[in-house]
CSV table of C-alpha atoms in Angstrom, one decimal:
chain,number,residue,atom,x,y,z
A,1,UNK,CA,-25.1,-27.6,-27.6
A,2,UNK,CA,-28.2,-27.7,-29.0
A,3,UNK,CA,-31.9,-27.9,-27.3
A,4,UNK,CA,-34.6,-29.7,-28.1
A,5,UNK,CA,-37.9,-28.0,-27.9
A,6,UNK,CA,-39.5,-30.9,-25.5
A,7,UNK,CA,-37.5,-29.4,-22.7
A,8,UNK,CA,-39.1,-26.4,-23.2
A,9,UNK,CA,-42.3,-27.9,-20.9
A,10,UNK,CA,-40.6,-28.7,-18.2
A,11,UNK,CA,-37.9,-25.8,-18.3
A,12,UNK,CA,-40.9,-23.4,-17.9
A,13,UNK,CA,-42.5,-25.6,-14.7
A,14,UNK,CA,-39.4,-25.3,-13.5
A,15,UNK,CA,-39.9,-21.6,-13.0
A,16,UNK,CA,-43.0,-21.8,-11.4
A,17,UNK,CA,-41.4,-23.6,-8.7
A,18,UNK,CA,-41.1,-20.9,-5.8
A,19,UNK,CA,-37.5,-21.0,-4.4
A,20,UNK,CA,-36.2,-21.5,-0.6
A,21,UNK,CA,-34.7,-18.4,1.2
A,22,UNK,CA,-30.9,-18.7,0.5
A,23,UNK,CA,-30.3,-19.6,4.5
A,24,UNK,CA,-31.7,-22.8,4.1
A,25,UNK,CA,-29.8,-23.4,0.9
A,26,UNK,CA,-27.3,-25.5,3.0
A,27,UNK,CA,-30.5,-28.4,3.9
A,28,UNK,CA,-30.8,-29.4,1.1
A,29,UNK,CA,-30.2,-33.0,0.2
A,30,UNK,CA,-28.9,-32.2,-3.0
A,31,UNK,CA,-26.2,-28.3,-2.4
A,32,UNK,CA,-23.6,-30.6,-1.8
A,33,UNK,CA,-24.2,-34.1,-3.4
A,34,UNK,CA,-22.8,-35.4,-6.5
A,35,UNK,CA,-26.1,-35.7,-9.1
A,36,UNK,CA,-26.0,-38.2,-11.9
A,37,UNK,CA,-28.2,-36.1,-14.5
A,38,UNK,CA,-28.0,-36.9,-18.2
A,39,UNK,CA,-27.3,-33.6,-20.9
A,40,UNK,CA,-31.2,-33.5,-21.8
A,41,UNK,CA,-31.2,-32.7,-17.5
A,42,UNK,CA,-28.8,-30.6,-17.3
A,43,UNK,CA,-29.6,-28.4,-20.4
A,44,UNK,CA,-33.1,-27.9,-18.8
A,45,UNK,CA,-31.1,-25.9,-15.4
A,46,UNK,CA,-31.8,-22.9,-14.6
A,47,UNK,CA,-29.9,-20.2,-12.1
A,48,UNK,CA,-32.8,-17.6,-12.4
A,49,UNK,CA,-30.9,-15.1,-10.9
A,50,UNK,CA,-29.8,-16.8,-7.3
A,51,UNK,CA,-26.1,-16.2,-5.8
A,52,UNK,CA,-25.4,-19.0,-3.3
A,53,UNK,CA,-21.9,-18.1,-1.9
A,54,UNK,CA,-20.8,-16.0,-4.3
A,55,UNK,CA,-21.8,-18.4,-7.2
A,56,UNK,CA,-24.4,-18.0,-9.8
A,57,UNK,CA,-26.4,-21.6,-8.7
A,58,UNK,CA,-28.6,-23.7,-10.9
A,59,UNK,CA,-31.9,-25.2,-10.0
A,60,UNK,CA,-33.8,-28.6,-11.4
A,61,UNK,CA,-37.5,-27.5,-9.5
A,62,UNK,CA,-36.3,-25.9,-6.6
A,63,UNK,CA,-32.8,-28.1,-5.8
A,64,UNK,CA,-30.1,-26.1,-6.1
A,65,UNK,CA,-27.9,-27.8,-8.0
A,66,UNK,CA,-24.3,-27.7,-8.1
A,67,UNK,CA,-21.9,-31.2,-8.9
A,68,UNK,CA,-22.9,-33.1,-11.9
A,69,UNK,CA,-21.4,-37.0,-13.1
A,70,UNK,CA,-22.2,-38.0,-16.4
A,71,UNK,CA,-21.3,-40.4,-18.5
A,72,UNK,CA,-21.0,-40.6,-22.4
A,73,UNK,CA,-19.6,-40.6,-25.9
A,74,UNK,CA,-16.5,-38.0,-27.1
A,75,UNK,CA,-17.7,-36.2,-30.0
A,76,UNK,CA,-15.6,-33.6,-30.9
A,77,UNK,CA,-12.6,-31.8,-28.6
A,78,UNK,CA,-11.7,-28.3,-29.3
A,79,UNK,CA,-8.6,-27.1,-28.2
A,80,UNK,CA,-8.4,-22.6,-27.0
A,81,UNK,CA,-6.2,-21.2,-24.9
A,82,UNK,CA,-5.8,-22.4,-21.9
A,83,UNK,CA,-8.2,-25.1,-21.8
A,84,UNK,CA,-9.9,-27.8,-24.3
A,85,UNK,CA,-14.0,-28.3,-24.6
A,86,UNK,CA,-15.2,-32.1,-24.9
A,87,UNK,CA,-18.2,-32.1,-26.8
A,88,UNK,CA,-20.7,-35.0,-24.9
A,89,UNK,CA,-23.4,-36.9,-26.4
A,90,UNK,CA,-25.2,-39.5,-23.6
A,91,UNK,CA,-27.7,-40.6,-26.7
A,92,UNK,CA,-30.4,-38.4,-23.9
A,93,UNK,CA,-31.0,-35.9,-27.9
A,94,UNK,CA,-28.5,-32.9,-25.9
A,95,UNK,CA,-25.0,-32.6,-26.4
A,96,UNK,CA,-22.9,-31.0,-23.2
A,97,UNK,CA,-19.6,-29.0,-23.4
A,98,UNK,CA,-17.7,-29.6,-21.3
A,99,UNK,CA,-14.4,-27.0,-20.4
A,100,UNK,CA,-11.3,-28.6,-19.5
A,101,UNK,CA,-8.1,-26.1,-18.0
A,102,UNK,CA,-4.8,-26.9,-19.4
A,103,UNK,CA,-1.9,-27.1,-17.5
A,104,UNK,CA,0.6,-24.2,-17.5
A,105,UNK,CA,2.9,-24.8,-21.0
A,106,UNK,CA,6.7,-26.0,-19.8
A,107,UNK,CA,9.6,-23.5,-20.0
A,108,UNK,CA,11.2,-22.9,-23.2
A,109,UNK,CA,14.8,-25.4,-23.5
A,110,UNK,CA,17.3,-23.0,-26.1
A,111,UNK,CA,19.4,-25.9,-26.5
A,112,UNK,CA,16.6,-28.3,-28.0
A,113,UNK,CA,14.8,-25.2,-29.8
A,114,UNK,CA,16.4,-26.8,-33.5
A,115,UNK,CA,14.0,-30.3,-32.5
A,116,UNK,CA,10.8,-30.1,-33.0
A,117,UNK,CA,8.3,-32.6,-32.7
A,118,UNK,CA,4.8,-33.3,-34.3
A,119,UNK,CA,1.9,-33.5,-31.5
A,120,UNK,CA,-1.2,-34.4,-32.4
A,121,UNK,CA,-4.7,-33.0,-31.1
A,122,UNK,CA,-5.6,-35.4,-28.1
A,123,UNK,CA,-2.3,-34.9,-27.0
A,124,UNK,CA,-0.7,-32.9,-24.3
A,125,UNK,CA,1.9,-30.6,-25.6
A,126,UNK,CA,3.2,-30.6,-22.2
A,127,UNK,CA,5.7,-32.2,-19.4
A,128,UNK,CA,3.9,-34.8,-17.3
A,129,UNK,CA,2.8,-32.6,-14.1
A,130,UNK,CA,2.4,-34.5,-11.0
A,131,UNK,CA,-1.0,-34.9,-10.3
A,132,UNK,CA,-2.9,-32.5,-7.3
A,133,UNK,CA,-3.3,-34.3,-3.8
A,134,UNK,CA,-7.3,-32.9,-4.6
A,135,UNK,CA,-8.9,-32.2,-7.9
A,136,UNK,CA,-10.5,-28.8,-8.0
A,137,UNK,CA,-11.4,-27.0,-11.8
A,138,UNK,CA,-8.0,-25.4,-11.8
A,139,UNK,CA,-6.3,-28.1,-11.8
A,140,UNK,CA,-8.3,-31.2,-12.6
A,141,UNK,CA,-7.3,-34.9,-12.9
A,142,UNK,CA,-7.4,-35.7,-16.4
A,143,UNK,CA,-5.2,-38.6,-18.2
A,144,UNK,CA,-5.1,-36.3,-21.6
A,145,UNK,CA,-2.5,-38.7,-23.4
A,146,UNK,CA,-5.6,-41.1,-23.1
A,147,UNK,CA,-8.8,-38.7,-23.3
A,148,UNK,CA,-9.8,-39.4,-27.2
A,149,UNK,CA,-12.5,-39.1,-29.7
A,150,UNK,CA,-15.1,-41.6,-29.8
A,151,UNK,CA,-14.4,-42.5,-25.8
A,152,UNK,CA,-16.9,-43.4,-23.5
A,153,UNK,CA,-16.2,-41.4,-20.4
A,154,UNK,CA,-17.2,-40.8,-16.9
A,155,UNK,CA,-16.6,-36.7,-15.8
A,156,UNK,CA,-17.5,-35.0,-12.1
A,157,UNK,CA,-18.1,-31.2,-12.6
A,158,UNK,CA,-19.0,-27.8,-11.5
A,159,UNK,CA,-22.2,-26.4,-13.0
A,160,UNK,CA,-21.0,-23.4,-15.0
A,161,UNK,CA,-22.2,-21.0,-17.6
A,162,UNK,CA,-21.5,-19.4,-20.5
A,163,UNK,CA,-23.2,-17.5,-23.1
A,164,UNK,CA,-26.2,-18.1,-21.5
A,165,UNK,CA,-25.8,-21.9,-22.6
A,166,UNK,CA,-24.9,-24.5,-19.2
A,167,UNK,CA,-21.4,-26.1,-20.2
A,168,UNK,CA,-19.8,-28.2,-17.2
A,169,UNK,CA,-16.2,-27.1,-15.2
A,170,UNK,CA,-14.5,-30.4,-15.2
A,171,UNK,CA,-13.0,-31.5,-11.5
A,172,UNK,CA,-12.3,-35.0,-12.7
A,173,UNK,CA,-12.2,-37.4,-15.7
A,174,UNK,CA,-11.5,-41.2,-16.3
A,175,UNK,CA,-12.8,-43.6,-19.4
A,176,UNK,CA,-15.0,-45.7,-18.8
A,177,UNK,CA,-13.9,-49.6,-19.5
A,178,UNK,CA,-17.4,-51.6,-18.8
A,179,UNK,CA,-20.8,-51.4,-19.7
A,180,UNK,CA,-21.1,-52.6,-16.2
A,181,UNK,CA,-20.1,-48.6,-14.9
A,182,UNK,CA,-23.0,-46.9,-17.1
A,183,UNK,CA,-25.7,-49.3,-16.9
A,184,UNK,CA,-25.4,-48.2,-13.0
A,185,UNK,CA,-25.5,-44.5,-14.1
A,186,UNK,CA,-28.2,-44.9,-15.8
A,187,UNK,CA,-29.7,-46.6,-12.8
A,188,UNK,CA,-28.9,-43.3,-10.6
A,189,UNK,CA,-30.0,-41.3,-13.3
A,190,UNK,CA,-33.3,-42.7,-12.8
A,191,UNK,CA,-33.5,-43.3,-9.6
A,192,UNK,CA,-32.8,-39.8,-9.0
A,193,UNK,CA,-35.7,-38.5,-10.5
A,194,UNK,CA,-38.5,-41.1,-9.4
A,195,UNK,CA,-41.1,-39.4,-8.4
A,196,UNK,CA,-41.7,-41.6,-5.1
A,197,UNK,CA,-38.1,-42.1,-4.6
A,198,UNK,CA,-36.1,-39.5,-5.7
A,199,UNK,CA,-34.9,-36.1,-4.3
A,200,UNK,CA,-35.0,-34.9,-7.8
A,201,UNK,CA,-39.0,-36.5,-9.1
A,202,UNK,CA,-41.0,-33.6,-6.6
A,203,UNK,CA,-40.1,-30.5,-5.1
A,204,UNK,CA,-37.8,-29.6,-2.1
A,205,UNK,CA,-39.8,-28.6,0.8
A,206,UNK,CA,-38.9,-28.4,4.1
A,207,UNK,CA,-41.2,-29.0,6.9
A,208,UNK,CA,-42.0,-26.6,10.2
A,209,UNK,CA,-40.0,-28.6,12.4
A,210,UNK,CA,-36.8,-28.4,10.5
A,211,UNK,CA,-37.0,-24.8,10.0
A,212,UNK,CA,-37.6,-24.5,13.7
A,213,UNK,CA,-34.9,-26.8,14.7
A,214,UNK,CA,-32.4,-24.5,12.2
A,215,UNK,CA,-33.2,-21.8,13.6
A,216,UNK,CA,-32.8,-23.2,17.2
A,217,UNK,CA,-29.1,-24.8,16.1
A,218,UNK,CA,-28.7,-20.8,15.3
A,219,UNK,CA,-29.8,-19.1,17.7
A,220,UNK,CA,-27.6,-20.7,20.3
A,221,UNK,CA,-24.4,-20.2,17.6
A,222,UNK,CA,-25.1,-16.4,18.2
A,223,UNK,CA,-25.7,-16.8,21.9
A,224,UNK,CA,-22.1,-18.3,21.8
A,225,UNK,CA,-20.6,-15.8,20.1
A,226,UNK,CA,-22.2,-13.0,22.0
A,227,UNK,CA,-20.4,-15.3,25.3
A,228,UNK,CA,-17.1,-15.3,24.0
A,229,UNK,CA,-16.3,-11.4,23.1
A,230,UNK,CA,-18.4,-10.6,26.6
A,231,UNK,CA,-15.7,-12.6,28.1
A,232,UNK,CA,-13.0,-11.4,25.8
A,233,UNK,CA,-14.2,-7.6,26.6
A,234,UNK,CA,-13.8,-9.1,30.7
A,235,UNK,CA,-10.7,-10.0,30.2
A,236,UNK,CA,-9.2,-7.1,29.0
A,237,UNK,CA,-10.9,-5.0,31.4
A,238,UNK,CA,-9.6,-7.3,34.1
A,239,UNK,CA,-6.0,-6.4,32.1
A,240,UNK,CA,-6.2,-2.8,32.2
A,241,UNK,CA,-7.3,-2.8,35.9
A,242,UNK,CA,-4.5,-4.7,37.2
A,243,UNK,CA,-2.1,-2.4,35.4
A,244,UNK,CA,-3.5,0.4,36.9
A,245,UNK,CA,-3.7,-1.1,40.4
A,246,UNK,CA,0.4,-2.1,39.8
A,247,UNK,CA,0.8,1.8,38.7
A,248,UNK,CA,-1.0,3.2,41.1
A,249,UNK,CA,1.0,1.3,44.2
A,250,UNK,CA,4.8,2.3,42.5
A,251,UNK,CA,3.3,5.5,42.9
A,252,UNK,CA,2.9,5.0,46.3
A,253,UNK,CA,6.5,3.1,46.9
A,254,UNK,CA,8.7,6.0,45.2
A,255,UNK,CA,6.6,9.0,46.9
A,256,UNK,CA,4.0,8.7,48.6
A,257,UNK,CA,0.5,9.7,45.6
A,258,UNK,CA,0.6,12.6,44.7
A,259,UNK,CA,4.1,14.5,46.4
A,260,UNK,CA,6.7,15.6,44.0
A,261,UNK,CA,10.3,16.0,44.6
A,262,UNK,CA,11.4,20.0,44.8
A,263,UNK,CA,14.4,19.1,43.6
A,264,UNK,CA,13.4,18.4,40.5
A,265,UNK,CA,11.6,21.2,39.5
A,266,UNK,CA,13.5,23.9,41.2
A,267,UNK,CA,16.7,22.5,37.9
A,268,UNK,CA,13.4,22.8,35.8
A,269,UNK,CA,12.6,26.1,36.8
A,270,UNK,CA,16.7,26.5,36.1
A,271,UNK,CA,16.7,25.6,32.8
A,272,UNK,CA,13.9,27.2,31.3
A,273,UNK,CA,15.2,30.1,32.7
A,274,UNK,CA,18.7,30.0,31.3
A,275,UNK,CA,16.6,29.2,27.5
A,276,UNK,CA,15.0,32.5,28.3
A,277,UNK,CA,17.7,34.6,28.4
A,278,UNK,CA,19.4,33.1,25.3
A,279,UNK,CA,16.7,33.2,23.1
A,280,UNK,CA,16.8,37.5,24.2
A,281,UNK,CA,19.9,37.8,23.2
A,282,UNK,CA,20.4,38.0,19.2
A,283,UNK,CA,24.2,36.5,18.8
A,284,UNK,CA,22.8,33.0,19.8
A,285,UNK,CA,21.4,32.6,16.1
A,286,UNK,CA,25.0,32.7,15.2
A,287,UNK,CA,25.4,28.7,17.1
A,288,UNK,CA,22.2,28.3,15.3
A,289,UNK,CA,24.2,28.5,11.5
A,290,UNK,CA,25.4,25.5,10.7
A,291,UNK,CA,29.0,25.2,8.7
A,292,UNK,CA,28.5,22.6,6.3
A,293,UNK,CA,24.5,20.4,5.3
A,294,UNK,CA,24.0,18.3,8.0
A,295,UNK,CA,25.0,14.3,7.4
A,296,UNK,CA,21.2,13.6,6.7
A,297,UNK,CA,21.1,15.9,3.7
A,298,UNK,CA,24.3,16.0,2.2
A,299,UNK,CA,24.4,15.2,-1.8
A,300,UNK,CA,27.0,13.0,-1.5
A,301,UNK,CA,24.1,10.4,0.3
A,302,UNK,CA,22.1,8.4,-1.1
A,303,UNK,CA,18.9,8.3,0.8
A,304,UNK,CA,17.5,5.0,1.1
A,305,UNK,CA,14.8,4.1,-0.3
A,306,UNK,CA,11.9,2.2,2.1
A,307,UNK,CA,11.7,-1.7,1.4
A,308,UNK,CA,9.0,-2.9,-1.7
A,309,UNK,CA,5.4,-3.8,-0.7
A,310,UNK,CA,5.8,-7.8,-1.6
A,311,UNK,CA,2.8,-8.9,-3.0
A,312,UNK,CA,0.7,-11.5,-1.8
A,313,UNK,CA,-1.5,-14.3,-3.8
A,314,UNK,CA,-4.3,-15.4,-1.6
A,315,UNK,CA,-5.3,-18.5,-2.7
A,316,UNK,CA,-8.5,-19.8,-3.3
A,317,UNK,CA,-10.3,-22.4,0.1
A,318,UNK,CA,-12.1,-24.7,-2.7
A,319,UNK,CA,-14.5,-27.3,-1.4
A,320,UNK,CA,-13.2,-30.5,-0.6
A,321,UNK,CA,-15.0,-32.6,-3.7
A,322,UNK,CA,-13.0,-36.3,-2.1
A,323,UNK,CA,-15.3,-36.6,0.4
A,324,UNK,CA,-18.6,-36.8,-1.8
A,325,UNK,CA,-19.5,-39.6,-3.6
A,326,UNK,CA,-17.7,-40.2,-7.6
A,327,UNK,CA,-18.6,-43.8,-8.4
A,328,UNK,CA,-15.2,-45.0,-8.4
A,329,UNK,CA,-13.2,-42.2,-10.3
């Protein structure tokens, strides 16, 4: 991917824009929005060493950008291990690499090993797998058989970086059938960067009223959490007092508090005296020598093994991409 020298001025200007604190990023108008940007604009995005939700976040000026929608012409397709890279040219002067993860290969069938079929570069050499209910980076929704070079496609993707160069990780991809869709995308790109009305046309600034409103909301949320914690502690203390009261009541019913049963005490003392006399006699050691090893340590018995712990793969919770604007995809 080539970056024109004309974008260096905008890149240097964007690095001088001060960033807002990370705890205010959820108030950004672009953090959960599909932003229509050209390849030349995407090439100017930079991370600036900021991580949001444990992921590196890109910025345009000081606007955090995560989701991109792009329309362009496929100029090349390169296949690698488990991924396919589409190079997109949208006539903005810069080409962008868009990466899509390939579905896993089908299981090998020994009976059909003698037959060999030749597949082209653009056709996917796998079986048709059912489309996922929601698109994601790991399971993108792409018509593999209809996507080829020299076709205009529309892409929904998540911003990424490879070797300090911006990349787009494909979530959805489709073929553009008419120029009207492309014209609407160009209008949206221009409107998004309009200095007077566009979101990206000026710096992201929060006034004191919005910040104070967010602080009040956070204080109320923390107060509710503290109240829930106190309520749980009070319920636990109430249950503990109830159990203690039940034990005291049972003790009073049995014998009147601390009064002990003298018969049981006498029996316990007699058992202790007999045990003492038995240990004083040396012949008691003969009774403790086993004639044969116990069943538990017998070599003929196989000790049961503890059950193996099953490994669990925790699924990664992806953001719900279907609720955002997908311009017809």
